[in-house]
PDB file of C-alpha atoms in Angstrom:
ATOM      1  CA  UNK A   1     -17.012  50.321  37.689  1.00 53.00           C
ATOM      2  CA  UNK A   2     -19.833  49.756  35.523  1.00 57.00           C
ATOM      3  CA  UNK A   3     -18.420  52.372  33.147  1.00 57.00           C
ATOM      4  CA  UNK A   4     -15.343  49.805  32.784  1.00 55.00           C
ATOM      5  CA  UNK A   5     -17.653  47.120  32.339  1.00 54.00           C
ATOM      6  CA  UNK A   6     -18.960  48.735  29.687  1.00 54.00           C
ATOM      7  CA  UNK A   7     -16.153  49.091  27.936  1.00 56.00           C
ATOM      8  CA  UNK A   8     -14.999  45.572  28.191  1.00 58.00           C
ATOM      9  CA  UNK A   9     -18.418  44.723  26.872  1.00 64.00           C
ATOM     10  CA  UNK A  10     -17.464  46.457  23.744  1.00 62.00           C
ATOM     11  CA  UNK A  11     -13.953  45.563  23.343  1.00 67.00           C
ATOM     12  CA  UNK A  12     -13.935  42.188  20.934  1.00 70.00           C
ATOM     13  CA  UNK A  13     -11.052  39.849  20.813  1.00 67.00           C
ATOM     14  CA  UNK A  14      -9.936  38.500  17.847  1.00 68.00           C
ATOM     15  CA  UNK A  15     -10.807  34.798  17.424  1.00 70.00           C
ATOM     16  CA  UNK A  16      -7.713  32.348  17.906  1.00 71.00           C
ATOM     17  CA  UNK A  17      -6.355  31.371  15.233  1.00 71.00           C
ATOM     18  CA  UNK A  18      -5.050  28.071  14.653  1.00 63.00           C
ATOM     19  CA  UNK A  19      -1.133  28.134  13.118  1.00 63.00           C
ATOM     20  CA  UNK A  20      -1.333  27.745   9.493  1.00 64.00           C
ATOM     21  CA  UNK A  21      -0.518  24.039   8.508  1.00 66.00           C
ATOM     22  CA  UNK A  22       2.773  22.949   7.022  1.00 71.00           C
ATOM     23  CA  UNK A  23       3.341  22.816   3.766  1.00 82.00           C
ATOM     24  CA  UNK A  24       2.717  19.050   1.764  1.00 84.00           C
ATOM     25  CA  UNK A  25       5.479  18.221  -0.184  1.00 87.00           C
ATOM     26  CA  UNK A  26       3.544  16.194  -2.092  1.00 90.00           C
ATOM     27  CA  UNK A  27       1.311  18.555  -4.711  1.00 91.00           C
ATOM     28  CA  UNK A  28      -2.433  18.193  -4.486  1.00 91.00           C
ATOM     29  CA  UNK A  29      -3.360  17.948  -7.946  1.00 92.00           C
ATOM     30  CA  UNK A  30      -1.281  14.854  -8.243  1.00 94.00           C
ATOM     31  CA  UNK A  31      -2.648  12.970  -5.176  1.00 93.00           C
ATOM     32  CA  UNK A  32      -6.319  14.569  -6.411  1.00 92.00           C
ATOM     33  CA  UNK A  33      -5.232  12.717  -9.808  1.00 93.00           C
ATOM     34  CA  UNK A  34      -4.475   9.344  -7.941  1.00 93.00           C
ATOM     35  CA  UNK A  35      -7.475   9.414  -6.007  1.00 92.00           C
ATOM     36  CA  UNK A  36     -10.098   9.970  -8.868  1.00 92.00           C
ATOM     37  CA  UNK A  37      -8.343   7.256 -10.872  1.00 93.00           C
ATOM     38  CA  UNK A  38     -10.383   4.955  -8.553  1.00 91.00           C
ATOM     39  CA  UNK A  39     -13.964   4.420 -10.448  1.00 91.00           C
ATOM     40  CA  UNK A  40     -15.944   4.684  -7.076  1.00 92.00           C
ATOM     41  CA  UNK A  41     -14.785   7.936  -6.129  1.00 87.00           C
ATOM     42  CA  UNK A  42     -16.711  10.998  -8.208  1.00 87.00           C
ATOM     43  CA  UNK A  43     -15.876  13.906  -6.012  1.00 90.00           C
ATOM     44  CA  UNK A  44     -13.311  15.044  -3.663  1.00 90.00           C
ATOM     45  CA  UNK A  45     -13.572  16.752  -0.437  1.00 91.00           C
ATOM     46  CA  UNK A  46     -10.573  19.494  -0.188  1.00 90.00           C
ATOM     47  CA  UNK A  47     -10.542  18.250   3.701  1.00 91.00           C
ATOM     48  CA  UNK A  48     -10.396  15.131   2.731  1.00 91.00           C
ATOM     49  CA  UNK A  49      -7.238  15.680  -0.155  1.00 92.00           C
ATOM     50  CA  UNK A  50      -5.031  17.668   2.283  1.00 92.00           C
ATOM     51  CA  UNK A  51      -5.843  14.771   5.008  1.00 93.00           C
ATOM     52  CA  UNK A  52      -4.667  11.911   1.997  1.00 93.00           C
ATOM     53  CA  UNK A  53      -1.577  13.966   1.196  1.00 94.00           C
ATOM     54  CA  UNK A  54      -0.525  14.903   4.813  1.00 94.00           C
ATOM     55  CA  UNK A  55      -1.051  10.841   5.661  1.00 94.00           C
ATOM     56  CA  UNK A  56       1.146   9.759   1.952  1.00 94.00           C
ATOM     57  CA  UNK A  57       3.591  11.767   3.541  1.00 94.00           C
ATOM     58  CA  UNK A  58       4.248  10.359   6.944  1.00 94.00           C
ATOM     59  CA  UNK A  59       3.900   7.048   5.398  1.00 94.00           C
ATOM     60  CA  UNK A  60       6.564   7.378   3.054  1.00 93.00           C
ATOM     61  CA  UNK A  61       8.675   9.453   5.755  1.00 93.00           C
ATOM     62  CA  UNK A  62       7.777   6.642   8.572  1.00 93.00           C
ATOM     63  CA  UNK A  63       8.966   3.836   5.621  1.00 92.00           C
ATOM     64  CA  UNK A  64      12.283   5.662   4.880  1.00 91.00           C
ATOM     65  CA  UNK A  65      12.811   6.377   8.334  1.00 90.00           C
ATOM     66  CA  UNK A  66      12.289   2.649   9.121  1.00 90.00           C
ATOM     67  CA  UNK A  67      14.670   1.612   6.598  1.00 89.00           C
ATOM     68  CA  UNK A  68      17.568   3.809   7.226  1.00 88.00           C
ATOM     69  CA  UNK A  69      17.424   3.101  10.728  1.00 86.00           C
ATOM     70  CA  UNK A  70      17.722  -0.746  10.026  1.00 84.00           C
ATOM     71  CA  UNK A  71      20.332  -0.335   7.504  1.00 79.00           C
ATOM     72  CA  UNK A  72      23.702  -1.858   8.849  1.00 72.00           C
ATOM     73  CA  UNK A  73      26.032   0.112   7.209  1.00 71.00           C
ATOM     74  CA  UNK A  74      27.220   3.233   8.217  1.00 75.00           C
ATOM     75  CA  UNK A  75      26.544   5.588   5.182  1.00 76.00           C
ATOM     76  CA  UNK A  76      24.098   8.411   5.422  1.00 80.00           C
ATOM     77  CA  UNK A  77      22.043   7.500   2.224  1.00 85.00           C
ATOM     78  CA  UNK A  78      18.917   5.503   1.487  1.00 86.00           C
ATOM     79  CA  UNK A  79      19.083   3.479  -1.494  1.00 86.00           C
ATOM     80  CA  UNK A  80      16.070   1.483  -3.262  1.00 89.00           C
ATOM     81  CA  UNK A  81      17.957  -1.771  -2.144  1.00 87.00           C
ATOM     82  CA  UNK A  82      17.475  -0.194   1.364  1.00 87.00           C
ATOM     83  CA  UNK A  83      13.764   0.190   0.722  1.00 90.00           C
ATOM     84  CA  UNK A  84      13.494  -3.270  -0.788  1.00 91.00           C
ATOM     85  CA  UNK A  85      15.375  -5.241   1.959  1.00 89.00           C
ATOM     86  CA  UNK A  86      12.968  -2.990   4.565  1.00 89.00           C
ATOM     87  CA  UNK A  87       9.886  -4.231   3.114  1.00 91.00           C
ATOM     88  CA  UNK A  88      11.433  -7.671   2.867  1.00 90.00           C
ATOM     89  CA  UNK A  89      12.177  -8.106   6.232  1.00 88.00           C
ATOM     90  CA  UNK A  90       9.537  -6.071   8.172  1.00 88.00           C
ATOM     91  CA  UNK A  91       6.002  -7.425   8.477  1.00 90.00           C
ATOM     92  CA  UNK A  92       4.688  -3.785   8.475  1.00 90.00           C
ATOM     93  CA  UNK A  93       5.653  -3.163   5.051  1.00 91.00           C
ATOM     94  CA  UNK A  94       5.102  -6.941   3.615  1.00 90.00           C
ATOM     95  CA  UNK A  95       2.493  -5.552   1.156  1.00 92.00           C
ATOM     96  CA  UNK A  96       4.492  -3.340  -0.541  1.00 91.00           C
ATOM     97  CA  UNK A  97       6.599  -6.243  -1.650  1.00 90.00           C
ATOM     98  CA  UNK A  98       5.452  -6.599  -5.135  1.00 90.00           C
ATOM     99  CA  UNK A  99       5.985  -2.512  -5.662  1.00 88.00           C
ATOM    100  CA  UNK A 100       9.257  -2.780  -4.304  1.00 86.00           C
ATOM    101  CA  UNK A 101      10.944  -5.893  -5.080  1.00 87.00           C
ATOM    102  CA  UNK A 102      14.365  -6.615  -4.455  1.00 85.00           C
ATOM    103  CA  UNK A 103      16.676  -5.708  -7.931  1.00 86.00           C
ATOM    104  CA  UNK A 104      18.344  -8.930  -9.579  1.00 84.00           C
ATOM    105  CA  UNK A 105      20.363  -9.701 -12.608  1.00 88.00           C
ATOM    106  CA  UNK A 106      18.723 -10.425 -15.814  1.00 89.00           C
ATOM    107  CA  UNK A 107      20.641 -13.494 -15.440  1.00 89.00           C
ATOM    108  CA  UNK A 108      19.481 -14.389 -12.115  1.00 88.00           C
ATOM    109  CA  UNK A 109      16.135 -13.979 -12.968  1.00 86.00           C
ATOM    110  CA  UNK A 110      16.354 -16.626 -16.070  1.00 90.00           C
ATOM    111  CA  UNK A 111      18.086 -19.064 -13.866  1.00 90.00           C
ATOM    112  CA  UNK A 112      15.125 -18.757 -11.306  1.00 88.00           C
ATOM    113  CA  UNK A 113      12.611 -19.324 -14.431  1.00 89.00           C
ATOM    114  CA  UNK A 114      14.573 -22.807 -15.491  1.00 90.00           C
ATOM    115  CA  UNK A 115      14.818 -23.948 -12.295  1.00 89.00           C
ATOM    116  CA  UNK A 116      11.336 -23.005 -11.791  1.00 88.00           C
ATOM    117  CA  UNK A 117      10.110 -24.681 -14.373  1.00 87.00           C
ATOM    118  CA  UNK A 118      11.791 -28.029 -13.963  1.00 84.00           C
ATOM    119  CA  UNK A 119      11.089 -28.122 -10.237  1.00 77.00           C
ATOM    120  CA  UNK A 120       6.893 -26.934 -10.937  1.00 64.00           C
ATOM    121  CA  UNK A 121       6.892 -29.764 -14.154  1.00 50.00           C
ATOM    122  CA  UNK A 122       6.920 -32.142 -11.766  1.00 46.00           C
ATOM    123  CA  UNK A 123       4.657 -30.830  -9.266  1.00 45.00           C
ATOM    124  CA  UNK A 124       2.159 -30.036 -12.188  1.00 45.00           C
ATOM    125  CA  UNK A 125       2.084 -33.430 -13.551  1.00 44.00           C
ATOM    126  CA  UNK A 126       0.545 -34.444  -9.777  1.00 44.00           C
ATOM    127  CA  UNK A 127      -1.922 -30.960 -10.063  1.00 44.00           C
ATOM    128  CA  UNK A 128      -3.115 -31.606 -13.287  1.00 46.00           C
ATOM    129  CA  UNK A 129      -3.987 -35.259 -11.580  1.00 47.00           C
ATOM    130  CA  UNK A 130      -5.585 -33.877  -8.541  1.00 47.00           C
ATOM    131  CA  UNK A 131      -7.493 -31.426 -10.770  1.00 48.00           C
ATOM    132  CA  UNK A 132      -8.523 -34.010 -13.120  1.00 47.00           C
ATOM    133  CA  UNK A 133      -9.699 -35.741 -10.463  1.00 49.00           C
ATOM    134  CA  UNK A 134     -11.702 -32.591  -9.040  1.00 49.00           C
ATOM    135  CA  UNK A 135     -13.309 -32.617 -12.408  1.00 49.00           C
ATOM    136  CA  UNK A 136     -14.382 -36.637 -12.006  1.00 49.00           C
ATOM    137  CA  UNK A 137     -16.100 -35.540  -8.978  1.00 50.00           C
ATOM    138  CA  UNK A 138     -17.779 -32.266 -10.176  1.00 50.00           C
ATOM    139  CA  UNK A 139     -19.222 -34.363 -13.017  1.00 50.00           C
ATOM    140  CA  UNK A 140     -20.112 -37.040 -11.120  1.00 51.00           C
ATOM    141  CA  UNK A 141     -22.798 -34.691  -9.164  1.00 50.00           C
ATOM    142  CA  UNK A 142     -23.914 -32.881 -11.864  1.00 49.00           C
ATOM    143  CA  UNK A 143     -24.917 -36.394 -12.873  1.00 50.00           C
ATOM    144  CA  UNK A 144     -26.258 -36.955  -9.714  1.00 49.00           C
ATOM    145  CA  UNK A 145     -28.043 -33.597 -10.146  1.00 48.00           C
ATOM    146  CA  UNK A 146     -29.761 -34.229 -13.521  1.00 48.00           C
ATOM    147  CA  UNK A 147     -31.042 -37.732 -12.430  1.00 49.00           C
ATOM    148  CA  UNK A 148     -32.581 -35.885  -9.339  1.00 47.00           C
ATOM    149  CA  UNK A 149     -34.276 -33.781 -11.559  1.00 48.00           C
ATOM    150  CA  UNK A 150     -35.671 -36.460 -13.685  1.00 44.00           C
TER     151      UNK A 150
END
């Protein structure tokens, strides 16, 4: 026996190996790109790119995902009006609402501006008032202020 034991002493195992990752679909460089666009970041952990990029991924798979499923119709396409009505209506995805708004006419958009500003005229005559006001008041205690000092 101790002759066996020997020999197991010698044999070595290989090392598991953890199965490689998947592939990112989205390319490094390009998420490295986004990333350093920030001014506080100066260098970039690899670890710490592959971990961004896996995590952009399942966001944007969890998002379509989310929309597809709530889309009523019975199609098997995603369209941007999908994505917009998703973010629209889900409280999840409420601050992605001013990266995906919802598409309107050019036409729509210029009737929303008129009525827009005829329905914030009035409502500005009464802020300017209130501001105006505000400005009474914050001169009124810098005069307050300088007679202290005096």
């Amino acid at each position: 026996m101790a002759a066996g034991a020997r020999r197991r002493e010698g044999l070595r195992f290989p090392a598991r190996r953890s199965p490689p990752p998947a592939p990112l679909a989205l390319p490094l460089s390009r998420v490295k790109l986004i990333m350093k666009s920030c001014p506080d970041v100066s260098s970039i952990n690899q670890d710490a790119l592959v971990l961004t990029a896996k995590a952009t991924e399942l966001f944007v798979q969890h998002l379509a995902t989310y929309a597809y499923k709530s889309n009523s119709s019975e199609k098997k396409e995603l369209s941007y009006n999908d994505l917009a009505d998703c973010v629209e209506n889900c409280e999840t995805f409420q601050f992605l609402a001013d990266i995906l708004p919802k598409k309107i006419l050019a036409s729509e958009y210029l009737k929303m501006l008129e009525e827009e500003k005829d329905g914030v005229g009035g409502a500005e005559a009464v802020g300017d008032n209130e501001n105006d006001e505000d400005d009474d008041d914050e001169e009124e205690e810098d005069e307050d202020e300088e007679e202290n000092e005096s």
